[in-house]
CSV table of C-alpha atoms in Angstrom, one decimal:
chain,number,residue,atom,x,y,z
A,1,PRO,CA,120.3,-31.1,64.4
A,2,GLU,CA,117.4,-31.1,62.1
A,3,ALA,CA,118.2,-33.6,59.1
A,4,LYS,CA,118.5,-31.8,55.9
A,5,GLN,CA,115.6,-33.0,53.3
A,6,SER,CA,115.8,-34.0,49.8
A,7,SER,CA,113.7,-31.5,48.0
A,8,PRO,CA,111.6,-33.6,45.0
A,9,VAL,CA,113.6,-32.0,42.7
A,10,GLU,CA,117.6,-33.1,44.7
A,11,ALA,CA,115.9,-37.0,44.2
A,12,THR,CA,114.5,-36.9,41.2
A,13,GLN,CA,118.4,-35.4,40.2
A,14,ALA,CA,119.9,-37.7,42.7
A,15,LYS,CA,118.5,-40.5,41.4
A,16,PRO,CA,120.8,-43.0,38.7
A,17,LEU,CA,119.5,-43.4,35.0
A,18,ASN,CA,118.6,-46.8,34.3
A,19,VAL,CA,120.0,-46.6,30.5
A,20,VAL,CA,119.8,-50.0,28.7
A,21,GLY,CA,121.4,-50.6,25.5
A,22,GLY,CA,122.7,-47.4,25.4
A,23,VAL,CA,119.1,-46.1,25.5
A,24,LEU,CA,118.1,-44.2,28.1
A,25,LEU,CA,114.5,-45.0,30.1
A,26,HIS,CA,112.9,-42.0,31.5
A,27,GLU,CA,109.1,-41.4,32.8
A,28,GLY,CA,107.0,-43.5,30.5
A,29,GLN,CA,109.7,-43.4,27.4
A,30,ALA,CA,112.5,-43.7,25.5
A,31,LEU,CA,115.4,-42.0,24.2
A,32,PHE,CA,118.3,-42.8,22.8
A,33,MET,CA,122.2,-41.2,24.0
A,34,PHE,CA,123.7,-39.3,20.7
A,35,GLN,CA,127.2,-39.8,20.5
A,36,GLY,CA,127.9,-38.2,16.9
A,37,THR,CA,130.6,-35.9,16.8
A,38,ASP,CA,132.1,-33.1,14.8
A,39,ARG,CA,133.6,-35.5,11.8
A,40,GLY,CA,130.7,-37.2,11.9
A,41,ALA,CA,128.6,-34.6,11.1
A,42,GLN,CA,130.6,-33.1,8.6
A,43,GLY,CA,130.7,-37.0,6.8
A,44,TYR,CA,127.3,-36.4,6.5
A,45,ALA,CA,127.6,-33.3,4.7
A,46,ASN,CA,130.8,-34.7,2.5
A,47,ALA,CA,128.2,-36.8,1.1
A,48,VAL,CA,125.4,-35.1,0.6
A,49,ASN,CA,128.3,-32.8,-1.1
A,50,THR,CA,128.5,-35.9,-3.3
A,51,TRP,CA,125.6,-36.2,-4.7
A,52,VAL,CA,125.9,-32.3,-6.0
A,53,GLU,CA,128.6,-32.4,-7.2
A,54,LEU,CA,126.9,-35.3,-9.0
A,55,VAL,CA,124.0,-34.9,-9.9
A,56,ALA,CA,122.7,-31.5,-9.2
A,57,LYS,CA,125.7,-29.5,-11.1
A,58,LYS,CA,124.5,-31.4,-13.9
A,59,ARG,CA,121.5,-29.9,-13.9
A,60,PRO,CA,122.0,-26.0,-13.8
A,61,GLY,CA,118.1,-25.2,-12.0
A,62,MET,CA,117.8,-28.2,-9.6
A,63,THR,CA,118.6,-26.8,-5.5
A,64,SER,CA,119.6,-29.6,-2.8
A,65,THR,CA,118.1,-29.8,0.7
A,66,VAL,CA,119.3,-31.0,4.2
A,67,VAL,CA,116.7,-31.9,6.3
A,68,VAL,CA,117.9,-33.4,9.6
A,69,THR,CA,116.3,-34.4,12.3
A,70,PRO,CA,117.5,-34.1,16.8
A,71,THR,CA,116.4,-37.0,17.9
A,72,SER,CA,113.2,-36.9,21.1
A,73,SER,CA,116.6,-36.9,23.5
A,74,HIS,CA,117.3,-32.8,22.9
A,75,PHE,CA,113.2,-31.9,23.6
A,76,TYR,CA,112.6,-34.3,25.8
A,77,LEU,CA,116.5,-36.1,28.4
A,78,PRO,CA,116.5,-34.8,32.2
A,79,PRO,CA,119.8,-32.7,32.9
A,80,ALA,CA,121.3,-35.5,34.9
A,81,ALA,CA,121.9,-37.1,31.6
A,82,ARG,CA,122.9,-34.1,29.0
A,83,ALA,CA,126.9,-34.9,30.2
A,84,LYS,CA,126.2,-37.7,28.8
A,85,THR,CA,125.9,-37.4,26.0
A,86,THR,CA,126.4,-34.7,23.0
A,87,SER,CA,124.3,-32.2,21.7
A,88,GLU,CA,122.5,-32.2,18.1
A,89,PRO,CA,122.5,-28.8,17.6
A,90,LYS,CA,126.0,-27.9,17.3
A,91,ASN,CA,126.5,-30.8,15.8
A,92,LEU,CA,123.2,-29.6,12.7
A,93,ALA,CA,125.4,-26.7,13.3
A,94,ALA,CA,128.8,-28.9,12.5
A,95,MET,CA,126.7,-30.4,9.7
A,96,ARG,CA,125.0,-26.8,8.1
A,97,ALA,CA,128.9,-25.6,8.6
A,98,ALA,CA,130.7,-28.0,6.1
A,99,LEU,CA,128.1,-28.3,3.6
A,100,LEU,CA,128.4,-26.6,-0.3
A,101,PRO,CA,127.0,-23.0,0.1
A,102,GLU,CA,124.7,-24.0,-2.6
A,103,VAL,CA,122.7,-26.2,-0.6
A,104,ARG,CA,119.8,-25.4,1.4
A,105,PHE,CA,119.5,-26.5,5.3
A,106,ALA,CA,116.5,-26.8,6.9
A,107,ASP,CA,116.2,-25.9,10.8
A,108,VAL,CA,114.2,-27.8,11.7
A,109,VAL,CA,115.1,-27.5,15.9
A,110,THR,CA,114.1,-24.1,15.3
A,111,GLU,CA,111.0,-25.1,14.2
A,112,MET,CA,110.0,-28.3,16.6
A,113,GLU,CA,111.2,-25.8,19.7
A,114,GLY,CA,107.7,-24.6,21.6
A,115,HIS,CA,106.3,-27.4,20.5
A,116,GLN,CA,107.5,-30.3,23.2
A,117,ASP,CA,104.4,-30.5,24.3
A,118,GLU,CA,102.2,-32.3,21.2
A,119,ALA,CA,103.3,-35.8,20.4
A,120,LEU,CA,106.6,-34.9,18.1
A,121,PHE,CA,108.3,-38.6,18.6
A,122,PHE,CA,107.0,-42.0,19.5
A,123,LYS,CA,107.7,-42.8,22.4
A,124,SER,CA,108.0,-46.0,22.4
A,125,ASP,CA,110.3,-46.2,18.8
A,126,HIS,CA,113.3,-44.3,17.6
A,127,HIS,CA,111.0,-42.0,14.7
A,128,TRP,CA,109.1,-39.3,14.8
A,129,THR,CA,105.2,-39.1,14.2
A,130,GLY,CA,103.5,-38.0,11.5
A,131,LEU,CA,103.1,-34.8,13.5
A,132,GLY,CA,107.3,-34.3,14.2
A,133,ALA,CA,107.4,-35.1,10.0
A,134,TYR,CA,105.2,-32.3,10.3
A,135,TYR,CA,107.3,-29.1,11.6
A,136,ALA,CA,110.3,-30.3,9.5
A,137,TYR,CA,107.9,-29.5,6.8
A,138,ARG,CA,107.8,-26.0,7.4
A,139,ALA,CA,111.3,-26.2,8.3
A,140,TRP,CA,111.6,-27.7,4.1
A,141,ALA,CA,109.4,-24.7,3.4
A,142,ARG,CA,111.2,-21.7,5.0
A,143,ALA,CA,114.9,-23.0,4.0
A,144,ASN,CA,113.0,-22.8,0.1
A,145,GLY,CA,111.0,-20.0,-0.1
A,146,VAL,CA,107.4,-21.5,0.1
A,147,THR,CA,105.6,-21.5,2.1
A,148,PRO,CA,103.8,-24.5,4.2
A,149,LEU,CA,100.2,-25.6,4.6
A,150,GLU,CA,98.8,-25.7,8.6
A,151,LEU,CA,97.6,-29.5,9.1
A,152,SER,CA,94.4,-27.9,8.2
A,153,ALA,CA,95.2,-28.1,4.4
A,154,PHE,CA,95.5,-31.7,5.8
A,155,SER,CA,92.9,-35.2,6.6
A,156,LYS,CA,93.9,-36.2,10.6
A,157,ARG,CA,93.3,-40.0,10.3
A,158,SER,CA,94.7,-42.5,12.8
A,159,VAL,CA,96.2,-46.6,12.6
A,160,PRO,CA,97.0,-49.3,15.9
A,161,GLY,CA,100.3,-47.9,17.7
A,162,VAL,CA,103.0,-50.9,17.8
A,163,ALA,CA,105.4,-51.3,20.8
A,164,GLY,CA,108.3,-50.1,18.6
A,165,SER,CA,111.8,-50.7,18.4
A,166,PHE,CA,113.2,-49.1,21.8
A,167,TRP,CA,111.0,-52.0,23.7
A,168,SER,CA,112.3,-54.2,21.2
A,169,LEU,CA,115.5,-53.1,22.2
A,170,THR,CA,114.8,-52.6,26.4
A,171,GLN,CA,111.7,-54.5,26.2
A,172,ALA,CA,110.7,-52.8,29.8
A,173,PRO,CA,107.1,-52.9,30.2
A,174,GLU,CA,106.7,-49.5,30.4
A,175,LEU,CA,107.1,-49.2,26.5
A,176,ARG,CA,104.6,-51.5,25.2
A,177,ASN,CA,101.5,-49.8,25.5
A,178,ALA,CA,102.8,-45.9,25.0
A,179,ASP,CA,102.1,-45.5,21.4
A,180,LYS,CA,98.2,-46.6,21.4
A,181,GLU,CA,98.0,-44.6,17.9
A,182,SER,CA,100.1,-43.6,14.4
A,183,TYR,CA,98.0,-40.0,13.2
A,184,TYR,CA,99.5,-39.6,9.7
A,185,TYR,CA,97.5,-36.4,7.6
A,186,VAL,CA,96.6,-36.7,4.3
A,187,PRO,CA,96.6,-34.0,1.6
A,188,THR,CA,93.1,-32.9,1.3
A,189,THR,CA,94.5,-30.5,-1.8
A,190,VAL,CA,96.4,-32.1,-4.8
A,191,THR,CA,95.1,-36.0,-5.8
A,192,PHE,CA,98.0,-38.2,-6.3
A,193,ASP,CA,98.1,-41.8,-7.0
A,194,GLY,CA,101.5,-43.6,-5.8
A,195,THR,CA,103.8,-46.4,-7.8
A,196,GLN,CA,106.3,-48.5,-6.6
A,197,TYR,CA,109.0,-50.0,-8.9
A,198,ALA,CA,110.2,-53.2,-7.6
A,199,GLY,CA,111.8,-56.8,-10.3
A,200,PRO,CA,115.5,-56.8,-11.0
A,201,GLN,CA,116.8,-53.2,-12.2
A,202,GLN,CA,114.0,-51.8,-10.4
A,203,LYS,CA,111.7,-50.5,-13.1
A,204,THR,CA,108.6,-52.6,-12.4
A,205,PRO,CA,105.5,-50.9,-11.9
A,206,MET,CA,103.4,-51.3,-9.3
A,207,PRO,CA,101.1,-50.1,-7.1
A,208,GLN,CA,101.8,-49.0,-3.5
A,209,PRO,CA,99.8,-45.6,-2.3
A,210,PHE,CA,101.4,-43.8,-0.3
A,211,PHE,CA,100.2,-44.3,3.2
A,212,ALA,CA,99.5,-48.4,4.0
A,213,GLU,CA,95.9,-47.8,6.1
A,214,LYS,CA,95.8,-50.9,6.8
A,215,SER,CA,98.6,-51.2,8.1
A,216,ARG,CA,99.6,-50.1,12.3
A,217,GLY,CA,102.3,-48.1,13.6
A,218,TYR,CA,105.0,-46.2,11.6
A,219,ILE,CA,104.6,-48.5,8.4
A,220,VAL,CA,101.2,-46.3,7.9
A,221,PHE,CA,104.2,-43.9,6.5
A,222,LEU,CA,105.1,-45.3,2.3
A,223,GLY,CA,103.9,-48.9,3.5
A,224,GLY,CA,107.8,-49.2,5.4
A,225,ASP,CA,110.9,-48.7,3.2
A,226,ILE,CA,110.5,-49.0,0.3
A,227,PRO,CA,114.2,-48.2,-2.7
A,228,LEU,CA,111.9,-46.6,-5.4
A,229,LEU,CA,108.4,-44.8,-5.0
A,230,VAL,CA,106.5,-42.3,-7.4
A,231,SER,CA,103.3,-40.6,-7.2
A,232,ASN,CA,102.3,-38.2,-9.5
A,233,THR,CA,100.2,-35.0,-8.1
A,234,SER,CA,98.1,-32.6,-9.4
A,235,ALA,CA,99.5,-29.9,-7.5
A,236,GLY,CA,100.4,-28.3,-11.5
A,237,THR,CA,104.2,-26.5,-10.3
A,238,GLY,CA,105.9,-27.9,-12.9
A,239,ARG,CA,108.5,-29.8,-11.0
A,240,THR,CA,109.7,-32.7,-9.2
A,241,ALA,CA,111.3,-34.0,-5.4
A,242,LEU,CA,113.9,-36.9,-5.6
A,243,VAL,CA,113.6,-37.5,-0.7
A,244,VAL,CA,116.7,-39.4,-0.1
A,245,LYS,CA,115.7,-40.7,2.1
A,246,ASN,CA,116.4,-43.9,5.7
A,247,SER,CA,113.3,-44.9,7.7
A,248,TYR,CA,112.9,-40.9,8.7
A,249,GLY,CA,111.7,-39.1,5.2
A,250,ASN,CA,108.8,-42.3,5.7
A,251,ALA,CA,106.2,-39.2,6.9
A,252,PHE,CA,108.2,-36.7,5.3
A,253,ALA,CA,107.0,-37.4,2.0
A,254,PRO,CA,103.3,-36.9,2.1
A,255,TYR,CA,104.1,-33.7,2.8
A,256,LEU,CA,105.4,-32.9,0.0
A,257,LEU,CA,102.8,-33.6,-2.5
A,258,PRO,CA,100.7,-30.6,-2.8
A,259,HIS,CA,104.3,-29.2,-3.9
A,260,PHE,CA,105.0,-30.4,-6.6
A,261,ASP,CA,104.1,-32.7,-10.0
A,262,ARG,CA,105.4,-36.0,-8.7
A,263,VAL,CA,107.7,-36.7,-5.8
A,264,VAL,CA,110.4,-39.9,-6.1
A,265,VAL,CA,110.6,-41.1,-2.4
A,266,LEU,CA,114.7,-42.8,-2.6
A,267,ASP,CA,116.0,-45.5,0.2
A,268,TYR,CA,118.7,-45.2,0.0
A,269,ARG,CA,119.7,-48.4,1.8
A,270,TYR,CA,117.8,-50.5,-0.7
A,271,VAL,CA,118.2,-48.4,-3.5
A,272,SER,CA,120.1,-50.3,-6.3
A,273,ARG,CA,118.8,-48.5,-9.6
A,274,ASN,CA,121.3,-45.9,-11.4
A,275,ILE,CA,120.7,-42.6,-9.8
A,276,GLN,CA,121.2,-40.8,-13.2
A,277,ASP,CA,118.9,-43.2,-15.2
A,278,ILE,CA,116.2,-42.8,-12.0
A,279,VAL,CA,117.0,-38.9,-12.2
A,280,ASP,CA,116.5,-38.5,-16.1
A,281,THR,CA,113.5,-40.3,-16.3
A,282,PHE,CA,111.7,-38.5,-13.3
A,283,GLY,CA,112.5,-35.9,-14.3
A,284,VAL,CA,113.9,-35.2,-11.1
A,285,THR,CA,114.5,-30.7,-10.2
A,286,ASP,CA,115.0,-30.9,-6.3
A,287,LEU,CA,117.5,-32.7,-4.2
A,288,VAL,CA,115.6,-33.7,-0.4
A,289,PHE,CA,118.2,-34.8,2.0
A,290,VAL,CA,116.0,-36.6,4.7
A,291,ASN,CA,118.2,-38.6,8.0
A,292,ALA,CA,118.2,-37.9,11.8
A,293,THR,CA,121.3,-37.0,13.4
A,294,ILE,CA,121.9,-40.7,14.5
A,295,THR,CA,121.8,-42.5,11.7
A,296,ALA,CA,124.0,-39.4,9.6
A,297,ASN,CA,126.4,-39.7,11.9
A,298,SER,CA,127.2,-43.1,10.7
A,299,GLY,CA,130.1,-43.8,8.2
A,300,ALA,CA,127.9,-46.3,7.0
A,301,HIS,CA,125.1,-44.7,5.9
A,302,GLN,CA,127.6,-41.3,4.8
A,303,GLU,CA,129.2,-44.2,2.3
A,304,ARG,CA,126.0,-45.8,1.3
A,305,MET,CA,125.1,-42.6,-0.1
A,306,ARG,CA,127.9,-41.7,-1.7
A,307,GLN,CA,127.8,-45.3,-3.4
A,308,VAL,CA,124.2,-44.7,-5.0
A,309,ALA,CA,125.7,-41.2,-6.1
A,310,ARG,CA,128.5,-42.4,-8.1
A,311,GLY,CA,125.8,-44.7,-9.0
A,312,SER,CA,126.4,-48.4,-7.1
A,313,SER,CA,123.6,-51.3,-7.9
A,314,THR,CA,124.9,-53.0,-4.8
A,315,ALA,CA,122.1,-52.1,-2.1
A,316,TRP,CA,121.5,-53.6,1.5
A,317,LEU,CA,119.4,-55.9,2.1
A,318,THR,CA,115.2,-55.2,3.6
A,319,GLU,CA,114.7,-56.5,6.6
A,320,ALA,CA,112.2,-58.7,4.7
A,321,GLU,CA,114.8,-60.4,2.5
A,322,LYS,CA,116.6,-60.8,6.1
A,323,ARG,CA,114.7,-62.3,7.5
A,324,ARG,CA,113.4,-64.6,4.1
A,325,LEU,CA,117.2,-65.7,3.7
A,326,LYS,CA,117.1,-66.5,7.9
A,327,GLN,CA,114.1,-68.3,7.0
A,328,GLN,CA,115.9,-70.4,4.8
A,329,GLU,CA,118.5,-71.0,6.8
A,330,ASP,CA,116.6,-72.5,9.3
A,331,ALA,CA,114.3,-74.4,7.3
A,332,ALA,CA,118.2,-75.9,5.1
A,333,GLY,CA,119.2,-77.0,9.0
A,334,LYS,CA,116.8,-78.2,9.9
A,335,THR,CA,116.4,-80.8,6.9
A,336,GLN,CA,120.3,-80.9,7.2
A,337,ALA,CA,119.5,-81.5,10.8
A,338,SER,CA,116.6,-84.7,10.1
A,339,ALA,CA,119.5,-86.2,7.9
A,340,ALA,CA,121.8,-86.4,10.3
A,341,VAL,CA,119.4,-87.9,12.8
A,342,SER,CA,118.0,-90.8,10.2
A,343,ASP,CA,121.9,-91.7,9.7
A,344,LYS,CA,122.7,-91.9,12.5
A,345,ALA,CA,119.3,-94.6,12.7
A,346,GLN,CA,120.4,-96.1,10.1
């Protein structure tokens, strides 16, 4: 009898998964192997609820909206890998169920479905693209009864891409040049500026555009992870949004510019200025929480969010500060080593 030949589909399914550091390398793209739990989802909801209790409920009329996106894995994981991960939509459903009734929930998954053939996420990085963030903006708009602008209301531009975080983790050669460009969409219906607040108390204004058009890759959005960034616009709506985010919020925040007179972007990891002061100083009327499932399920991120809501001034070190301290430590180590050699020589 003739030997049975494997079909191409069976051969693909039988091929062992190439997982490096919790990341699956598949067809030229890196995909995170999501392991979130209901408990993790409920922890994020608890962090948001803390903000509602301590910030929103003190100010009548303030709205709160959660915008949490799935990772690229939800859309692109091969069937053989799904049994080794947990469901992101189920995780988001558990999160939604644990939020206070007044919190609005943006259904990002539903808005992204059907657009999988578009570049929603970078292939070599864990972030979404400017286009992926656009669909999340549409989900935010629907959750708030707002008519979202079409992409034609934005000017599509690009900067050179970079090899992202997944490439740094895996060093997979197929990821090295997987993201050749980073596209971003600039609102054309409003004028807007940008100011970051720096200094020891994060109260010293410094110019900082919402689009760092001389940069590369994901840094084009807001210029990176700035603790406190504000844009005043010509929208004329009488409202101010406070975007409480980690890096996933960088690509999302610019889409709010046409809908608010002021958009305040707060990176909960690095902000140290008192939250009540920020809300009162800038006249915040709407809270928008932006995250991805991978960090929303992190206990460390959840606790940091609660700390900021409670008024903690202790922030995480920024990556730039970590590099500066590392350079100082390395320089000090070299100085000590040189001194030791000199002592021995004498």
